[in-house]
Coordinates of C-alpha atoms and ligand atoms in Angstrom, one line a residue:
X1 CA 0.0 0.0 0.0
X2 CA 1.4 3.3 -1.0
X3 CA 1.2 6.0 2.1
X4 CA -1.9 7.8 2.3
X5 CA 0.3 11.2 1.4
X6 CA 3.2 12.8 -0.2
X7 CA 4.4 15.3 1.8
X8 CA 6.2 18.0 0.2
X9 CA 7.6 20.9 2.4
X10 CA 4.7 23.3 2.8
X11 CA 2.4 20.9 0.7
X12 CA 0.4 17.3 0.9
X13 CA -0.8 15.5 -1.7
X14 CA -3.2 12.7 -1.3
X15 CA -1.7 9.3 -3.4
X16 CA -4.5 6.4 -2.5
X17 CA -7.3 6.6 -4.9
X18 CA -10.0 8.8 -4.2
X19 CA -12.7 6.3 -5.2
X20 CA -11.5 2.7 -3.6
X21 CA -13.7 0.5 -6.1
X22 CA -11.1 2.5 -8.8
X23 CA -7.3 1.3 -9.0
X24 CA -7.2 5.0 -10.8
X25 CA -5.8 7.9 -8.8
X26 CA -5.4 11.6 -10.7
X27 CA -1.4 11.8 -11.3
X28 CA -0.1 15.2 -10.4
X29 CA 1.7 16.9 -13.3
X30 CA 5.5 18.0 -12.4
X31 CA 6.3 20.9 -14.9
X32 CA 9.4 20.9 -16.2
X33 CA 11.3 24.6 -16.5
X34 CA 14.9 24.2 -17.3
X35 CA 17.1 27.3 -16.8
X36 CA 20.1 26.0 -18.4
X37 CA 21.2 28.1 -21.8
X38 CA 22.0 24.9 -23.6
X39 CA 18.9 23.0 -23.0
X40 CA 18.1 20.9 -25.7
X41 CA 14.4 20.8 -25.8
X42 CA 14.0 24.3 -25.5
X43 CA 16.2 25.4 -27.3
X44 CA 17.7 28.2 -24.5
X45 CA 14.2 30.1 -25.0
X46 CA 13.6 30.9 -21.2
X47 CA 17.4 31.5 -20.1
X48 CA 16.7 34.8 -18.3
X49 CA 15.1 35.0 -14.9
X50 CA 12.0 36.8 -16.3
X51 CA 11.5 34.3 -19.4
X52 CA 11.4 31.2 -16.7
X53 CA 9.0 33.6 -14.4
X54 CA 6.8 33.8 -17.3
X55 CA 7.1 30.5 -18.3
X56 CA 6.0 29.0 -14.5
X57 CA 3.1 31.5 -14.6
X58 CA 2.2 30.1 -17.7
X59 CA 2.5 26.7 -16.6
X60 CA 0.1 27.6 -13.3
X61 CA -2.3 28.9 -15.7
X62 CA -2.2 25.7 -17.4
X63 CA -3.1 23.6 -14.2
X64 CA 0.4 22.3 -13.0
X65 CA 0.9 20.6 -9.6
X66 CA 4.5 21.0 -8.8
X67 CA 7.1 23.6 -10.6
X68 CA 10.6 21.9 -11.1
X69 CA 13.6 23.6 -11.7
X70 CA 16.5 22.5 -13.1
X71 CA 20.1 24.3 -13.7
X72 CA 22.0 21.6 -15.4
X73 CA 21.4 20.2 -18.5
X74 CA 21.6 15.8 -17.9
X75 CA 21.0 15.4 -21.4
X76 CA 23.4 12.6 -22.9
X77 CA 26.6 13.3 -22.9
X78 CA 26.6 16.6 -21.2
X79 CA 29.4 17.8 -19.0
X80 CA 28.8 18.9 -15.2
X81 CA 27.8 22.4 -14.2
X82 CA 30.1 24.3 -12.0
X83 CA 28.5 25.2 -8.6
X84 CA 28.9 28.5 -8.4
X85 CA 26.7 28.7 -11.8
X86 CA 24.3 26.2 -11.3
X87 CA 23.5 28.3 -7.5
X88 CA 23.3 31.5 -9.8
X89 CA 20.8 30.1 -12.3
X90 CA 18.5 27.8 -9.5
X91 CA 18.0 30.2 -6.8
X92 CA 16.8 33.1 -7.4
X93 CA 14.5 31.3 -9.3
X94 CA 13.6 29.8 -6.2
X95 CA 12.7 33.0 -4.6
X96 CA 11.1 34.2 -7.4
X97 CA 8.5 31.8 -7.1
X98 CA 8.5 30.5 -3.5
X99 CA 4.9 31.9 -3.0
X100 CA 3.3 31.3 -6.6
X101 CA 0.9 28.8 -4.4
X102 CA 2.9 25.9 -5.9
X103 CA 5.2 23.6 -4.5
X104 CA 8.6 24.3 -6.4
X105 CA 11.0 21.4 -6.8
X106 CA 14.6 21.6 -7.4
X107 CA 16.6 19.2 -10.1
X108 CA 20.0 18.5 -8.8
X109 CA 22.4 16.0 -7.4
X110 CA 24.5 18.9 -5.3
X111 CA 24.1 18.9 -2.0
X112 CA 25.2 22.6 -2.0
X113 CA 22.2 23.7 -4.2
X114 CA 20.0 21.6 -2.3
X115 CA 21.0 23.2 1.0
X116 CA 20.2 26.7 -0.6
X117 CA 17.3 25.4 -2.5
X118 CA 15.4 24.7 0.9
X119 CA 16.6 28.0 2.4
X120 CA 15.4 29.8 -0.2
X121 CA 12.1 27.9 0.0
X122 CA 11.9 24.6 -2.3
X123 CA 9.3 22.5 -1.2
X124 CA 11.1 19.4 -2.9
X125 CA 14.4 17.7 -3.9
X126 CA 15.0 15.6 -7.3
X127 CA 18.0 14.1 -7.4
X128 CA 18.6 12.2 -10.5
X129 CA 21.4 10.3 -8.7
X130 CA 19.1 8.8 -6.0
X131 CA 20.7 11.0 -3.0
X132 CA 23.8 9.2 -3.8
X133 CA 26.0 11.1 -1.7
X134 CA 25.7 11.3 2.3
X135 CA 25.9 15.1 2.4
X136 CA 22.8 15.3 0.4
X137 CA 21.3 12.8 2.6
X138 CA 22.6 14.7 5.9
X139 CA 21.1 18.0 4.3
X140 CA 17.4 16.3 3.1
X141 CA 17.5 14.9 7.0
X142 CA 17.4 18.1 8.2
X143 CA 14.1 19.6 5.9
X144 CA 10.8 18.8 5.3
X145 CA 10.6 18.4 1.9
X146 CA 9.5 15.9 -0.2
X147 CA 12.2 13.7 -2.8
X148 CA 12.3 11.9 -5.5
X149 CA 14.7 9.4 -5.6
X150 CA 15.7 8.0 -9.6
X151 CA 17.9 5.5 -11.1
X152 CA 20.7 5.7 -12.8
X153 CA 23.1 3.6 -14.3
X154 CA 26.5 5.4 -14.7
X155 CA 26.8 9.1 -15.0
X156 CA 25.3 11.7 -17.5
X157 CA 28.6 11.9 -19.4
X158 CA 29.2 8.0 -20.1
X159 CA 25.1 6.5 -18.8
X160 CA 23.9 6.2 -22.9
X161 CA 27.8 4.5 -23.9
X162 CA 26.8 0.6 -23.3
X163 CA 23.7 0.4 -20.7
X164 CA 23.4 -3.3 -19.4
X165 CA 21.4 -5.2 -17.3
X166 CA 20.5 -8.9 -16.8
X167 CA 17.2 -7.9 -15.2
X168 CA 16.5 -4.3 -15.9
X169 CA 13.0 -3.6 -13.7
X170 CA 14.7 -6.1 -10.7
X171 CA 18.0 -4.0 -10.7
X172 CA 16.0 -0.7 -10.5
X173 CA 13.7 -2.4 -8.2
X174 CA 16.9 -3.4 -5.8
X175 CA 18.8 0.3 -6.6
X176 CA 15.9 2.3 -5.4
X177 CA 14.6 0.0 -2.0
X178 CA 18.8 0.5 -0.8
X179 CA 18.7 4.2 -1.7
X180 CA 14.6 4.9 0.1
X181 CA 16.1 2.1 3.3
X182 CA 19.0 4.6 3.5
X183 CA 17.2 7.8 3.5
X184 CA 14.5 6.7 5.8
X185 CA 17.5 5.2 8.5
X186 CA 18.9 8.9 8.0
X187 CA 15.7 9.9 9.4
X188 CA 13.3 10.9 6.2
X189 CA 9.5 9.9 6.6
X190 CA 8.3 7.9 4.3
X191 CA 5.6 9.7 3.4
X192 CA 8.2 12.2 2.0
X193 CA 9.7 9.6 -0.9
X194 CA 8.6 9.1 -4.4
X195 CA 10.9 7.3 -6.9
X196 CA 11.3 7.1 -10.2
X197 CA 13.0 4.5 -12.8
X198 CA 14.9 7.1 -14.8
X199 CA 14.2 6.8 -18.0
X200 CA 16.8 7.4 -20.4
X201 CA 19.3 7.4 -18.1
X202 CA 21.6 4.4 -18.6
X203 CA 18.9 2.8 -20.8
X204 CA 18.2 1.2 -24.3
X205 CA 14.8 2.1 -25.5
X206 CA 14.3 -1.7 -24.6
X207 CA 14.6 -1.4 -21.0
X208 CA 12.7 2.0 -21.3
X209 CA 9.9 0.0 -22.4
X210 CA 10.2 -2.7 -20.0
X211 CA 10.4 -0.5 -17.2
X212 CA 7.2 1.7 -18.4
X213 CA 5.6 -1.9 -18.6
X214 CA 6.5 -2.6 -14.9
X215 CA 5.9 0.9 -13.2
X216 CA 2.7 -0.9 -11.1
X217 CA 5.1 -3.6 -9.8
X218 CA 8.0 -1.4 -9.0
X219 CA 5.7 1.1 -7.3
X220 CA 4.3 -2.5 -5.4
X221 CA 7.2 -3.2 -4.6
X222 CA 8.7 -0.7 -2.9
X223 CA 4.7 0.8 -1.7
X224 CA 6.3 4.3 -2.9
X225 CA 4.8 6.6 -5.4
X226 CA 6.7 6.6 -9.2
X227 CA 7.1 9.5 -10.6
X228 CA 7.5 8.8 -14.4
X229 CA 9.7 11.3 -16.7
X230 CA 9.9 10.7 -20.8
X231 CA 8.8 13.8 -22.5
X232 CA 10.8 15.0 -25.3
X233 CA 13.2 11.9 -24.8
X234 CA 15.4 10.5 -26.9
X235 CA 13.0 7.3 -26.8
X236 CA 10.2 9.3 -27.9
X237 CA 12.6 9.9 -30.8
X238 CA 13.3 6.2 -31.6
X239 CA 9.6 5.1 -31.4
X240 CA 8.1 7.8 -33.5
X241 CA 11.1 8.7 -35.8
X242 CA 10.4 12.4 -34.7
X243 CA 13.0 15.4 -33.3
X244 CA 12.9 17.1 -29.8
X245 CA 10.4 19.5 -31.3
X246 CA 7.6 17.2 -32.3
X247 CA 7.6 15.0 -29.9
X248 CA 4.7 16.1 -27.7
X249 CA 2.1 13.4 -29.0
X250 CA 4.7 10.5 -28.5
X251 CA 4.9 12.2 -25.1
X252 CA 1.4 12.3 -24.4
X253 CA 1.3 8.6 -25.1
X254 CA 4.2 7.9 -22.6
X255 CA 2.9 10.0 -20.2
X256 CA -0.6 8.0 -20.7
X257 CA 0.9 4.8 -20.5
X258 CA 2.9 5.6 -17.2
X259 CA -0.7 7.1 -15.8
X260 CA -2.3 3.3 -16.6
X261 CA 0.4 2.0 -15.2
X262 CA -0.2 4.2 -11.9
X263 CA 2.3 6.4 -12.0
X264 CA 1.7 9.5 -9.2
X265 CA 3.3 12.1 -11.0
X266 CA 3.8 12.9 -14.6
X267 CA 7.4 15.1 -15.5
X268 CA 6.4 16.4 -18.3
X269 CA 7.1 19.8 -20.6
X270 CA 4.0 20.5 -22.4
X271 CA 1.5 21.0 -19.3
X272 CA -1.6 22.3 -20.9
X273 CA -1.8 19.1 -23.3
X274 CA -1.0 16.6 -20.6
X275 CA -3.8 18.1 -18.3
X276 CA -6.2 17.6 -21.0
X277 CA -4.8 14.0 -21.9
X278 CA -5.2 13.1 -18.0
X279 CA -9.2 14.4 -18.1
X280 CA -9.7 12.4 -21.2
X281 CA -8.2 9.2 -19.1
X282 CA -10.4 10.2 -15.9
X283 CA -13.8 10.9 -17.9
X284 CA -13.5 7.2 -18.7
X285 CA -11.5 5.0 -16.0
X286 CA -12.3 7.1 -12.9
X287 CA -16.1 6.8 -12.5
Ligands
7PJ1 C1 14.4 13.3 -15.3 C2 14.7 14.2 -14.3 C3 13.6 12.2 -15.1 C4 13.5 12.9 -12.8 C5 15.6 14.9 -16.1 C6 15.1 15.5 -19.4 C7 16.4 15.3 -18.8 N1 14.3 14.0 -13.0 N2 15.5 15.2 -14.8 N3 13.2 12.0 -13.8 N4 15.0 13.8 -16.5 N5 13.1 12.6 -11.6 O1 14.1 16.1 -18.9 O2 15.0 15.1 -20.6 O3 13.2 11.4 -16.0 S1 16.6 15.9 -17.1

């Protein structure tokens, strides 16, 4: 059984089903707003503070449930971010938008950023390394706010070189119940966790698929919500034969997929469509 909330900083979300004769709960939608010059699906079009204001306000409009940030693009074969940049680009941002009524999530793997992320008044952590390091985990101790714990194999410069498993959806399974037992021994509620696969990262489209075909068993498994991230990714691109830019129905389909699979929370760019695609899928499945 998955807790009864997430708990994110100043913000709960309820996770069981509303209706218990349905195995369908609403997912909340995580808008993505990337703040990093280079990023490659939006082509560096909200670089500046204001731009990436006007782009979360935008995003509110359009019915989004949590607001997260990210400084550093983890695309493929990108190199790391310096610090003292990444802190430059994330928190004002942070401040910014601290009281735009939505909880605001923070992409990164630095335990620096996450430390001023939460003073400046993030509401949650997303680590794409799964809280790897023990200062992050001694900084996230020390907070309320809620995590998402991914999977990766490798690191961003070298994940997409040779990714091999022998059992893809039992070594994420594995990966992410160490990484939640070690956060909740460092003293996190549970309530506080939701993990996610990783898609893309360290993965053939193959075991993308096979992981989007076990999301209800891996979130069985380890009775935590999955948050579920593939829009605009490069296995978007090799199912539909499409580039970055027009890949939002491939998207929609993932992010579909995930949702019937009962994924909690959808990471997706295009917030507007993905609201409608979710009211579609409740219209029918959540009566
Ligand atoms: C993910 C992420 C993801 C989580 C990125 C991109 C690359 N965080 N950050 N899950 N992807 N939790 O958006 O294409 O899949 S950055």
């Amino acid at each position: 059984m998955l807790p009864t909330f997430f708990e994110c900083g100043r913000f709960r979300f309820p996770m069981k089903p509303v209706n218990n004769a349905s195995t369908m709960c609403k997912p909340l939608i995580m808008g993505i707003l990337n703040i990093t010059p280079d990023s490659f699906s939006d082509g560096g079009k909200f670089s500046s503070l204001d731009h990436a204001i006007s782009h979360a306000e935008q995003m509110i409009e359009d019915g989004v449930d949590i607001i997260d940030i990210g400084g550093e693009s983890t695309r493929p074969g990108a190199v790391a971010l310096p610090l003292d940049e990444e802190l430059k680009r994330v928190i004002p941002l942070v401040y910014a938008l601290r009281d735009c009524g939505k909880p605001i999530s923070v992409d990164t793997y630095k335990p620096e950023v996450m430390r001023e992320a939460i003073i400046a008044g993030a509401d949650m952590i997303n680590d794409i390394r799964g809280f790897a390091s023990s200062q992050a985990r001694e900084v996230i101790a020390d907070s309320d706010v809620g995590l998402c714990v991914m999977h990766m194999q490798q690191s961003p410069e070298t994940m997409q070189q040779r990714p091999s498993y022998a059992n893809v959806t039992a070594e994420v399974i594995a990966f992410l119940r160490e990484r939640c037992d070690q956060l909740l021994s460092s003293g996190v509620e549970k309530n506080r966790l939701s993990i996610d696969p990783g898609f893309g990262f360290g993965k053939t489209l193959e075991h993308n698929i096979e992981l989007l075909q076990h999301i209800r068993l891996i979130q069985d498994e380890l009775e935590l919500p999955v948050l579920a991230g593939m829009s605009r990714k490069t296995m978007i691109g090799a199912i539909t034969g499409k580039p970055v830019e027009r890949r939002m129905a491939g998207s929609l389909a993932a992010a579909l997929m995930a949702m019937s699979q009962g994924a909690r929370i959808l990471r997706v760019h295009d917030v507007a469509e993905t609201v409608d695609a979710v009211r579609v899928w409740q219209a029918v499945n959540a009566t």
